[in-house]
Amino acid sequence: MVREEKPDYLGVGFQKIDRDLCFLMDCLAEVLESLGHGEMAAFLPWRGTPPPEGKVPARVGLVYSIAFQLLNMAEELAAADMRSLRERAEGLAAEHGLWGRQLARLKESGFTPAQIADTLARVRVEPVLTAHPTEAKRLAVLEQHRVLFSLIEARENPGLTPSEAASLREKTVATLERLWRTGEILTHKPQVSDELRNVMHYLRDVFPTVLPKLDERLRFAWANAGFDPEILRGKYPQIRFGNWVGGDRDGHPLVTPEVTAETLNSLRVNALLMLHRQLGALSEKMSLSAWVQLPPASLREGRERLIAELGDRARPVLAMHGDEPWRQFVNLMQARLPLEIEAGEGAHERETGYRFSRELAADLQLLDASLREVGAARLADGDVQPVLRAVELFGFHLAQLDIRQNSAFHDQALSQLLTAAGIDGSQFADWPEAERLRFLERELQSPRPFLHSGVSAGKEADTVLRCFRVLAAQIERNGTAGVGALIVSMTRQLSDLLVVYILAREAGLTRQTPEGPACMLPVVPLFETVSDLQLAPRVLRRFIEHPMTRRSLRWQARLATEIAGHPARSMGANGEDRLVQQVMIGYSDSNKDAGILACQWGLQKAQTALAQIGRDNGIVIRCFHGRGGTVSRGAGPTDRFLEALPHASLAGEIRVTEQGETIAQKFANFETASYNLELLVAGVSATTLRHEVSPPPAHGLEPVMERLAETSYKAYRSLLEADGFMTFYRQATPIDALEHSRIGSRPARRTGQPTLQDLRAIPWVFSWNQARFYVPGWFGVGSALLELEAAAPEDFARLAEGMKTWPFLSYLFTNVESSLSSTEPTLMRAYASLVEDEAVRERVFGLIFSEWEKTRTALERLSGRPLTARRPKMLKTLQLRAEALRVLHEQEIELLRKWRRLHAEGDEQGADAMLPELLLSINAIASGLRTTG
């Protein structure tokens, strides 16, 4: 590879941003002027002048929102260009976290190609798409963003003729006009079906096109590392996708059993559509003539079998391409898909055809072998293998649908069920744990249900059982491949999990084995608060040692082997079934409950203990990380996040949530999606190998972290428990406006109570970010660090040194620093001015600002350098946005003040009339900050 001279990446990147931004602002100005909004064009950021203070035009929020979205696209494209430039100049190993660097580092550490390949074969990575209410943009707006991104990207072609360049500009202007006319805010709350349509775009149209690129980059990096390609064959990491839209019903009354059934059907039909499309493209490539090479007997026999299975449906296929047997074989496979496509009526599942995706995979393997038999291995590798991988990774279901429900809801359901069966279960939720367990253990011995399926037991019981029966019917028709886990949020004790086994038995989700009953689907605890994380090891140990769980894990392992069609992937090293227990850990409620430092340390300790319990019991723990879109909810660079996981906690299996606006930020465009998925898969693969073979870091800083976590927790709680805190919070942030927003189908509160405990973590974070406080991302850290420095300076010095050797420390404090850098003290004070009670305002703001100063001082002492010297790229991006954001924040503060006054005066009609403008302001600021909650 010819390498270019190492350029100034930061300078080149920002020059590209400036060029693209100049072009886009000119196009947007042309739209505004042509539509009679010349005064708006004069205020465009990075082009015009800011509007005078107090004279902001009503619709400037829409202009600024679009401008920020265009800036985000320009930055995204520049980042992709800089990655390409870096690889060309410095080689494939130059980019941190990607395959080239990861394989080079593993090779330098002494790992053999065989060791690496064996680990890759065991890796299973599963991004899970969720529809938490953090996506503030309409679906129609997101679609225009995709179009704009491709148009900006097309401008990079150096061979464009003048007419082609002019055409691109015209299309860009037209798309921007469409975006302006579409409107930014949602006029009604989206339905679950709207959210499903959005995630379906990624599952059906984005990920299947990206995954071949990932395999290609792995192969290239493997060869670049000097490894034998044959060692890699058949040992690619597995990427699966999960989905919560249509299945997550924790506090979401709109996710009904009917919605879940429709979701499962939609996932299946769209998977079949995607495969129909891929087989159609493969058919075009299989134009091999029987006159040039005779088809092998295996292909001829396979063709005859498909003809017999299709019957009359084979006739149209046989009427074409008779001299191209390979193409005809693919067309017969396509015809055998259980899919009916009717002009003008869409597509629906057909009863006949392949029942399971493994049957289609077997025919593709036959096609692959037949090509190799006639010497066309290159065509087998380049044309057939990508389709086979798509079948392997997406099956006939695209993504597994999880079902999540709250443990308290399950308790109500079981209580109603017992009462309907003539058993006094009215106080089941309040029974002591020992009594709950005695009852549940006795019931788990019996296969009989409490009630017949047609009997109603009560609202909660009917809701749970109807949902579970939808799953049972799906499994009966199509197997378990498309159904994920039964996730129990707010898991606090063993009985919370055993209750689900009883409910599953009632709905037909258990099967009798020679050893006793087993549940067909994984039951997964979700540990969320810090106190729950502390209890998690004890709960998990008792759960996986329970006979029902052991039987269920063995049953599920056998099903996984059957579905995968690759026994080696689901077998342990000793040749026995590889038992996998999934455990979900939450980053949101633990942070809201305890602050970022105590939360992150609690998560570290819990993962270490949970992984050890798995090893003690011969079970792989598949940790499911419930990460959100902001630092305070677990976000951060994917590669750094993986490096920061506790040593020996990753055994090749991982799930991670992708929530709300982060889905579009990470996956909306081909290059960005490819990059983010490669970061995840390469990082999991390399980290797994290091966790299994390398010794743990010997830093001895655990006692120091315990002390920091305790001190930061106390500081954080002192804010939440301060006199007047909730008054300050509700008036200094736009939380009341957010509760009126229409950015997600889920309610902002779990039960509707106006308390901090009932408020979901997402609007909690969103509201602090909007007011530029970012409190959940840093509060308590400064007090903890400065107290440590004063009381034990030697430990503070060890902590500073540990930043260089312990990835967790670096990841934690870098993320805190990012949150702190996004704050703006002047704007914080301006939002605080909305608090009517002066004593409350000064007291609570004083606590926040004092901790802000402590945290800034402590972080600089810890790193030894000011932020300006360490994070120039981040500072530049903040500076780019600063002036335009200031205008929007000042506008939002005045809008909040007027809107609240109208409410106070009882003028609800006037307040409602103002709401769209206020929500537009919120959207615009969210676009500028690139974050909601």
mmCIF file of N, CA and C in Angstrom, residues 342-444:
data_model
loop_
_atom_site.group_PDB
_atom_site.id
_atom_site.type_symbol
_atom_site.label_atom_id
_atom_site.label_comp_id
_atom_site.label_asym_id
_atom_site.label_seq_id
_atom_site.Cartn_x
_atom_site.Cartn_y
_atom_site.Cartn_z
ATOM 1 N N GLU A 342 -48.054 -8.804 -3.945
ATOM 2 C CA GLU A 342 -49.143 -8.480 -4.855
ATOM 3 C C GLU A 342 -49.073 -7.007 -5.223
ATOM 4 N N ALA A 343 -49.159 -6.721 -6.499
ATOM 5 C CA ALA A 343 -49.071 -5.335 -6.982
ATOM 6 C C ALA A 343 -50.147 -4.479 -6.336
ATOM 7 N N GLY A 344 -49.693 -3.381 -5.734
ATOM 8 C CA GLY A 344 -50.626 -2.436 -5.128
ATOM 9 C C GLY A 344 -51.155 -2.844 -3.769
ATOM 10 N N GLU A 345 -50.862 -4.076 -3.346
ATOM 11 C CA GLU A 345 -51.382 -4.540 -2.053
ATOM 12 C C GLU A 345 -50.273 -4.901 -1.084
ATOM 13 N N GLY A 346 -49.030 -4.637 -1.472
ATOM 14 C CA GLY A 346 -47.926 -4.925 -0.555
ATOM 15 C C GLY A 346 -47.597 -6.404 -0.507
ATOM 16 N N ALA A 347 -47.064 -6.832 0.606
ATOM 17 C CA ALA A 347 -46.618 -8.216 0.758
ATOM 18 C C ALA A 347 -47.191 -8.814 2.032
ATOM 19 N N HIS A 348 -47.364 -10.116 2.016
ATOM 20 C CA HIS A 348 -47.787 -10.819 3.225
ATOM 21 C C HIS A 348 -47.221 -12.230 3.192
ATOM 22 N N GLU A 349 -47.209 -12.845 4.362
ATOM 23 C CA GLU A 349 -46.640 -14.183 4.481
ATOM 24 C C GLU A 349 -47.560 -15.207 3.832
ATOM 25 N N ARG A 350 -46.940 -16.215 3.217
ATOM 26 C CA ARG A 350 -47.688 -17.315 2.612
ATOM 27 C C ARG A 350 -47.495 -18.565 3.457
ATOM 28 N N GLU A 351 -48.479 -19.408 3.501
ATOM 29 C CA GLU A 351 -48.406 -20.603 4.352
ATOM 30 C C GLU A 351 -47.427 -21.642 3.823
ATOM 31 N N THR A 352 -47.228 -21.678 2.496
ATOM 32 C CA THR A 352 -46.350 -22.698 1.920
ATOM 33 C C THR A 352 -44.970 -22.119 1.646
ATOM 34 N N GLY A 353 -43.995 -23.001 1.515
ATOM 35 C CA GLY A 353 -42.631 -22.563 1.237
ATOM 36 C C GLY A 353 -41.702 -22.956 2.364
ATOM 37 N N TYR A 354 -40.514 -22.352 2.357
ATOM 38 C CA TYR A 354 -39.583 -22.603 3.452
ATOM 39 C C TYR A 354 -40.263 -22.231 4.775
ATOM 40 N N ARG A 355 -40.142 -23.093 5.760
ATOM 41 C CA ARG A 355 -40.692 -22.734 7.063
ATOM 42 C C ARG A 355 -39.637 -22.034 7.914
ATOM 43 N N PHE A 356 -38.406 -22.541 7.831
ATOM 44 C CA PHE A 356 -37.321 -21.985 8.636
ATOM 45 C C PHE A 356 -36.192 -21.501 7.734
ATOM 46 N N SER A 357 -35.479 -20.516 8.195
ATOM 47 C CA SER A 357 -34.407 -19.952 7.379
ATOM 48 C C SER A 357 -33.275 -20.946 7.155
ATOM 49 N N ARG A 358 -33.102 -21.887 8.067
ATOM 50 C CA ARG A 358 -32.025 -22.872 7.880
ATOM 51 C C ARG A 358 -32.249 -23.722 6.628
ATOM 52 N N GLU A 359 -33.514 -23.869 6.189
ATOM 53 C CA GLU A 359 -33.798 -24.615 4.957
ATOM 54 C C GLU A 359 -33.291 -23.839 3.751
ATOM 55 N N LEU A 360 -33.508 -22.527 3.752
ATOM 56 C CA LEU A 360 -32.970 -21.676 2.682
ATOM 57 C C LEU A 360 -31.448 -21.682 2.731
ATOM 58 N N ALA A 361 -30.885 -21.626 3.925
ATOM 59 C CA ALA A 361 -29.424 -21.649 4.060
ATOM 60 C C ALA A 361 -28.844 -22.931 3.473
ATOM 61 N N ALA A 362 -29.527 -24.052 3.675
ATOM 62 C CA ALA A 362 -29.034 -25.332 3.140
ATOM 63 C C ALA A 362 -28.993 -25.298 1.614
ATOM 64 N N ASP A 363 -29.999 -24.686 0.985
ATOM 65 C CA ASP A 363 -29.998 -24.586 -0.477
ATOM 66 C C ASP A 363 -28.907 -23.638 -0.974
ATOM 67 N N LEU A 364 -28.651 -22.569 -0.232
ATOM 68 C CA LEU A 364 -27.566 -21.664 -0.607
ATOM 69 C C LEU A 364 -26.210 -22.350 -0.462
ATOM 70 N N GLN A 365 -26.073 -23.190 0.541
ATOM 71 C CA GLN A 365 -24.825 -23.942 0.704
ATOM 72 C C GLN A 365 -24.634 -24.926 -0.447
ATOM 73 N N LEU A 366 -25.739 -25.512 -0.908
ATOM 74 C CA LEU A 366 -25.669 -26.404 -2.078
ATOM 75 C C LEU A 366 -25.216 -25.617 -3.301
ATOM 76 N N LEU A 367 -25.789 -24.411 -3.465
ATOM 77 C CA LEU A 367 -25.391 -23.551 -4.592
ATOM 78 C C LEU A 367 -23.910 -23.203 -4.503
ATOM 79 N N ASP A 368 -23.468 -22.862 -3.318
ATOM 80 C CA ASP A 368 -22.062 -22.517 -3.088
ATOM 81 C C ASP A 368 -21.153 -23.682 -3.471
ATOM 82 N N ALA A 369 -21.495 -24.878 -3.002
ATOM 83 C CA ALA A 369 -20.673 -26.064 -3.280
ATOM 84 C C ALA A 369 -20.646 -26.383 -4.769
ATOM 85 N N SER A 370 -21.782 -26.172 -5.444
ATOM 86 C CA SER A 370 -21.831 -26.485 -6.876
ATOM 87 C C SER A 370 -20.932 -25.544 -7.677
ATOM 88 N N LEU A 371 -20.845 -24.303 -7.260
ATOM 89 C CA LEU A 371 -19.950 -23.356 -7.933
ATOM 90 C C LEU A 371 -18.493 -23.749 -7.723
ATOM 91 N N ARG A 372 -18.178 -24.128 -6.513
ATOM 92 C CA ARG A 372 -16.794 -24.533 -6.229
ATOM 93 C C ARG A 372 -16.424 -25.801 -7.018
ATOM 94 N N GLU A 373 -17.410 -26.659 -7.210
ATOM 95 C CA GLU A 373 -17.148 -27.916 -7.928
ATOM 96 C C GLU A 373 -16.768 -27.662 -9.377
ATOM 97 N N VAL A 374 -17.276 -26.571 -9.984
ATOM 98 C CA VAL A 374 -16.908 -26.262 -11.367
ATOM 99 C C VAL A 374 -15.789 -25.231 -11.433
ATOM 100 N N GLY A 375 -15.133 -24.982 -10.288
ATOM 101 C CA GLY A 375 -13.981 -24.079 -10.265
ATOM 102 C C GLY A 375 -14.325 -22.610 -10.125
ATOM 103 N N ALA A 376 -15.589 -22.298 -9.759
ATOM 104 C CA ALA A 376 -16.002 -20.886 -9.643
ATOM 105 C C ALA A 376 -16.014 -20.447 -8.178
ATOM 106 N N ALA A 377 -14.931 -20.728 -7.461
ATOM 107 C CA ALA A 377 -14.857 -20.389 -6.036
ATOM 108 C C ALA A 377 -14.959 -18.880 -5.816
ATOM 109 N N ARG A 378 -14.414 -18.107 -6.760
ATOM 110 C CA ARG A 378 -14.468 -16.659 -6.615
ATOM 111 C C ARG A 378 -15.919 -16.166 -6.617
ATOM 112 N N LEU A 379 -16.749 -16.773 -7.465
ATOM 113 C CA LEU A 379 -18.163 -16.398 -7.506
ATOM 114 C C LEU A 379 -18.890 -16.872 -6.251
ATOM 115 N N ALA A 380 -18.500 -18.039 -5.768
ATOM 116 C CA ALA A 380 -19.106 -18.532 -4.527
ATOM 117 C C ALA A 380 -18.809 -17.579 -3.377
ATOM 118 N N ASP A 381 -17.548 -17.138 -3.286
ATOM 119 C CA ASP A 381 -17.157 -16.234 -2.194
ATOM 120 C C ASP A 381 -17.786 -14.855 -2.346
ATOM 121 N N GLY A 382 -17.757 -14.320 -3.559
ATOM 122 C CA GLY A 382 -18.195 -12.943 -3.753
ATOM 123 C C GLY A 382 -19.686 -12.763 -3.892
ATOM 124 N N ASP A 383 -20.388 -13.782 -4.421
ATOM 125 C CA ASP A 383 -21.807 -13.625 -4.710
ATOM 126 C C ASP A 383 -22.718 -14.384 -3.739
ATOM 127 N N VAL A 384 -22.368 -15.633 -3.458
ATOM 128 C CA VAL A 384 -23.260 -16.471 -2.648
ATOM 129 C C VAL A 384 -23.046 -16.256 -1.150
ATOM 130 N N GLN A 385 -21.792 -16.163 -0.739
ATOM 131 C CA GLN A 385 -21.523 -16.062 0.696
ATOM 132 C C GLN A 385 -22.188 -14.849 1.360
ATOM 133 N N PRO A 386 -22.215 -13.663 0.732
ATOM 134 C CA PRO A 386 -22.910 -12.540 1.379
ATOM 135 C C PRO A 386 -24.400 -12.812 1.611
ATOM 136 N N VAL A 387 -25.042 -13.500 0.667
ATOM 137 C CA VAL A 387 -26.461 -13.814 0.850
ATOM 138 C C VAL A 387 -26.631 -14.859 1.944
ATOM 139 N N LEU A 388 -25.733 -15.833 1.970
ATOM 140 C CA LEU A 388 -25.775 -16.856 3.016
ATOM 141 C C LEU A 388 -25.585 -16.213 4.393
ATOM 142 N N ARG A 389 -24.682 -15.234 4.470
ATOM 143 C CA ARG A 389 -24.476 -14.523 5.736
ATOM 144 C C ARG A 389 -25.747 -13.762 6.136
ATOM 145 N N ALA A 390 -26.426 -13.175 5.167
ATOM 146 C CA ALA A 390 -27.663 -12.450 5.472
ATOM 147 C C ALA A 390 -28.715 -13.395 6.039
ATOM 148 N N VAL A 391 -28.812 -14.572 5.463
ATOM 149 C CA VAL A 391 -29.767 -15.569 5.968
ATOM 150 C C VAL A 391 -29.366 -15.991 7.379
ATOM 151 N N GLU A 392 -28.078 -16.181 7.578
ATOM 152 C CA GLU A 392 -27.580 -16.617 8.880
ATOM 153 C C GLU A 392 -27.827 -15.567 9.957
ATOM 154 N N LEU A 393 -27.633 -14.291 9.618
ATOM 155 C CA LEU A 393 -27.705 -13.231 10.614
ATOM 156 C C LEU A 393 -29.118 -12.679 10.808
ATOM 157 N N PHE A 394 -29.922 -12.653 9.753
ATOM 158 C CA PHE A 394 -31.253 -12.061 9.857
ATOM 159 C C PHE A 394 -32.375 -13.085 9.870
ATOM 160 N N GLY A 395 -32.100 -14.302 9.386
ATOM 161 C CA GLY A 395 -33.117 -15.330 9.361
ATOM 162 C C GLY A 395 -34.384 -14.871 8.666
ATOM 163 N N PHE A 396 -35.506 -15.371 9.160
ATOM 164 C CA PHE A 396 -36.810 -14.946 8.664
ATOM 165 C C PHE A 396 -37.470 -13.994 9.670
ATOM 166 N N HIS A 397 -36.643 -13.284 10.448
ATOM 167 C CA HIS A 397 -37.226 -12.454 11.510
ATOM 168 C C HIS A 397 -36.569 -11.075 11.639
ATOM 169 N N LEU A 398 -35.492 -10.787 10.950
ATOM 170 C CA LEU A 398 -34.744 -9.531 10.995
ATOM 171 C C LEU A 398 -34.117 -9.276 12.360
ATOM 172 N N ALA A 399 -34.950 -9.243 13.409
ATOM 173 C CA ALA A 399 -34.463 -8.943 14.752
ATOM 174 C C ALA A 399 -35.321 -9.692 15.758
ATOM 175 N N GLN A 400 -34.716 -10.053 16.885
ATOM 176 C CA GLN A 400 -35.486 -10.694 17.949
ATOM 177 C C GLN A 400 -36.230 -9.636 18.751
ATOM 178 N N LEU A 401 -37.502 -9.889 18.984
ATOM 179 C CA LEU A 401 -38.333 -8.961 19.738
ATOM 180 C C LEU A 401 -38.317 -9.346 21.209
ATOM 181 N N ASP A 402 -37.793 -8.453 22.053
ATOM 182 C CA ASP A 402 -37.824 -8.656 23.497
ATOM 183 C C ASP A 402 -39.161 -8.200 24.061
ATOM 184 N N ILE A 403 -39.532 -8.794 25.173
ATOM 185 C CA ILE A 403 -40.709 -8.369 25.927
ATOM 186 C C ILE A 403 -40.214 -7.905 27.291
ATOM 187 N N ARG A 404 -40.421 -6.624 27.603
ATOM 188 C CA ARG A 404 -40.008 -6.114 28.912
ATOM 189 C C ARG A 404 -41.233 -5.658 29.699
ATOM 190 N N GLN A 405 -41.252 -6.056 30.978
ATOM 191 C CA GLN A 405 -42.325 -5.618 31.861
ATOM 192 C C GLN A 405 -41.763 -5.451 33.272
ATOM 193 N N ASN A 406 -42.401 -4.614 34.053
ATOM 194 C CA ASN A 406 -41.960 -4.306 35.401
ATOM 195 C C ASN A 406 -42.339 -5.416 36.370
ATOM 196 N N SER A 407 -41.461 -5.695 37.329
ATOM 197 C CA SER A 407 -41.716 -6.774 38.297
ATOM 198 C C SER A 407 -43.002 -6.514 39.089
ATOM 199 N N ALA A 408 -43.291 -5.244 39.403
ATOM 200 C CA ALA A 408 -44.512 -4.933 40.153
ATOM 201 C C ALA A 408 -45.758 -5.278 39.336
ATOM 202 N N PHE A 409 -45.686 -5.108 38.019
ATOM 203 C CA PHE A 409 -46.804 -5.450 37.142
ATOM 204 C C PHE A 409 -47.017 -6.972 37.152
ATOM 205 N N HIS A 410 -45.919 -7.719 37.111
ATOM 206 C CA HIS A 410 -46.017 -9.180 37.175
ATOM 207 C C HIS A 410 -46.648 -9.623 38.497
ATOM 208 N N ASP A 411 -46.275 -8.949 39.591
ATOM 209 C CA ASP A 411 -46.859 -9.299 40.891
ATOM 210 C C ASP A 411 -48.371 -9.101 40.870
ATOM 211 N N GLN A 412 -48.819 -7.990 40.302
ATOM 212 C CA GLN A 412 -50.260 -7.736 40.205
ATOM 213 C C GLN A 412 -50.942 -8.806 39.362
ATOM 214 N N ALA A 413 -50.291 -9.184 38.267
ATOM 215 C CA ALA A 413 -50.862 -10.197 37.374
ATOM 216 C C ALA A 413 -51.029 -11.526 38.101
ATOM 217 N N LEU A 414 -49.993 -11.941 38.829
ATOM 218 C CA LEU A 414 -50.070 -13.221 39.531
ATOM 219 C C LEU A 414 -51.098 -13.152 40.659
ATOM 220 N N SER A 415 -51.169 -12.014 41.342
ATOM 221 C CA SER A 415 -52.158 -11.854 42.409
ATOM 222 C C SER A 415 -53.567 -12.024 41.872
ATOM 223 N N GLN A 416 -53.852 -11.423 40.725
ATOM 224 C CA GLN A 416 -55.170 -11.545 40.115
ATOM 225 C C GLN A 416 -55.439 -12.977 39.664
ATOM 226 N N LEU A 417 -54.395 -13.616 39.153
ATOM 227 C CA LEU A 417 -54.526 -14.993 38.686
ATOM 228 C C LEU A 417 -54.874 -15.924 39.847
ATOM 229 N N LEU A 418 -54.200 -15.721 40.971
ATOM 230 C CA LEU A 418 -54.461 -16.560 42.142
ATOM 231 C C LEU A 418 -55.881 -16.341 42.649
ATOM 232 N N THR A 419 -56.298 -15.093 42.711
ATOM 233 C CA THR A 419 -57.641 -14.777 43.193
ATOM 234 C C THR A 419 -58.704 -15.412 42.297
ATOM 235 N N ALA A 420 -58.484 -15.332 40.986
ATOM 236 C CA ALA A 420 -59.443 -15.931 40.048
ATOM 237 C C ALA A 420 -59.491 -17.444 40.179
ATOM 238 N N ALA A 421 -58.388 -18.040 40.638
ATOM 239 C CA ALA A 421 -58.328 -19.496 40.804
ATOM 240 C C ALA A 421 -58.826 -19.939 42.174
ATOM 241 N N GLY A 422 -59.300 -18.979 42.983
ATOM 242 C CA GLY A 422 -59.824 -19.327 44.292
ATOM 243 C C GLY A 422 -58.774 -19.375 45.388
ATOM 244 N N ILE A 423 -57.591 -18.808 45.111
ATOM 245 C CA ILE A 423 -56.512 -18.759 46.099
ATOM 246 C C ILE A 423 -56.353 -17.314 46.542
ATOM 247 N N ASP A 424 -56.193 -17.076 47.821
ATOM 248 C CA ASP A 424 -56.062 -15.701 48.304
ATOM 249 C C ASP A 424 -54.662 -15.180 47.983
ATOM 250 N N GLY A 425 -54.578 -14.445 46.883
ATOM 251 C CA GLY A 425 -53.292 -13.869 46.492
ATOM 252 C C GLY A 425 -53.324 -12.364 46.469
ATOM 253 N N SER A 426 -54.316 -11.780 47.144
ATOM 254 C CA SER A 426 -54.512 -10.331 47.044
ATOM 255 C C SER A 426 -53.315 -9.537 47.553
ATOM 256 N N GLN A 427 -52.559 -10.102 48.501
ATOM 257 C CA GLN A 427 -51.416 -9.392 49.068
ATOM 258 C C GLN A 427 -50.091 -10.006 48.612
ATOM 259 N N PHE A 428 -50.106 -10.706 47.479
ATOM 260 C CA PHE A 428 -48.894 -11.422 47.063
ATOM 261 C C PHE A 428 -47.674 -10.510 47.007
ATOM 262 N N ALA A 429 -47.836 -9.295 46.503
ATOM 263 C CA ALA A 429 -46.703 -8.368 46.371
ATOM 264 C C ALA A 429 -46.078 -8.054 47.712
ATOM 265 N N ASP A 430 -46.863 -8.152 48.801
ATOM 266 C CA ASP A 430 -46.350 -7.798 50.126
ATOM 267 C C ASP A 430 -45.917 -9.008 50.944
ATOM 268 N N TRP A 431 -46.061 -10.207 50.383
ATOM 269 C CA TRP A 431 -45.604 -11.383 51.127
ATOM 270 C C TRP A 431 -44.101 -11.299 51.366
ATOM 271 N N PRO A 432 -43.619 -11.772 52.496
ATOM 272 C CA PRO A 432 -42.157 -11.862 52.698
ATOM 273 C C PRO A 432 -41.537 -12.751 51.627
ATOM 274 N N GLU A 433 -40.290 -12.487 51.290
ATOM 275 C CA GLU A 433 -39.634 -13.232 50.227
ATOM 276 C C GLU A 433 -39.651 -14.731 50.483
ATOM 277 N N ALA A 434 -39.429 -15.143 51.719
ATOM 278 C CA ALA A 434 -39.410 -16.585 52.028
ATOM 279 C C ALA A 434 -40.762 -17.222 51.724
ATOM 280 N N GLU A 435 -41.835 -16.513 52.053
ATOM 281 C CA GLU A 435 -43.171 -17.049 51.787
ATOM 282 C C GLU A 435 -43.449 -17.077 50.290
ATOM 283 N N ARG A 436 -43.049 -16.035 49.580
ATOM 284 C CA ARG A 436 -43.211 -16.012 48.120
ATOM 285 C C ARG A 436 -42.501 -17.200 47.488
ATOM 286 N N LEU A 437 -41.274 -17.442 47.925
ATOM 287 C CA LEU A 437 -40.488 -18.531 47.334
ATOM 288 C C LEU A 437 -41.094 -19.897 47.627
ATOM 289 N N ARG A 438 -41.583 -20.102 48.867
ATOM 290 C CA ARG A 438 -42.198 -21.398 49.190
ATOM 291 C C ARG A 438 -43.381 -21.668 48.262
ATOM 292 N N PHE A 439 -44.197 -20.647 48.063
ATOM 293 C CA PHE A 439 -45.357 -20.813 47.187
ATOM 294 C C PHE A 439 -44.925 -21.080 45.745
ATOM 295 N N LEU A 440 -43.986 -20.295 45.250
ATOM 296 C CA LEU A 440 -43.558 -20.433 43.852
ATOM 297 C C LEU A 440 -42.880 -21.776 43.606
ATOM 298 N N GLU A 441 -42.060 -22.219 44.557
ATOM 299 C CA GLU A 441 -41.382 -23.513 44.400
ATOM 300 C C GLU A 441 -42.420 -24.636 44.285
ATOM 301 N N ARG A 442 -43.444 -24.559 45.098
ATOM 302 C CA ARG A 442 -44.479 -25.590 45.069
ATOM 303 C C ARG A 442 -45.208 -25.577 43.726
ATOM 304 N N GLU A 443 -45.512 -24.375 43.230
ATOM 305 C CA GLU A 443 -46.240 -24.268 41.967
ATOM 306 C C GLU A 443 -45.398 -24.705 40.777
ATOM 307 N N LEU A 444 -44.088 -24.481 40.852
ATOM 308 C CA LEU A 444 -43.222 -24.840 39.717
ATOM 309 C C LEU A 444 -43.099 -26.345 39.536
#
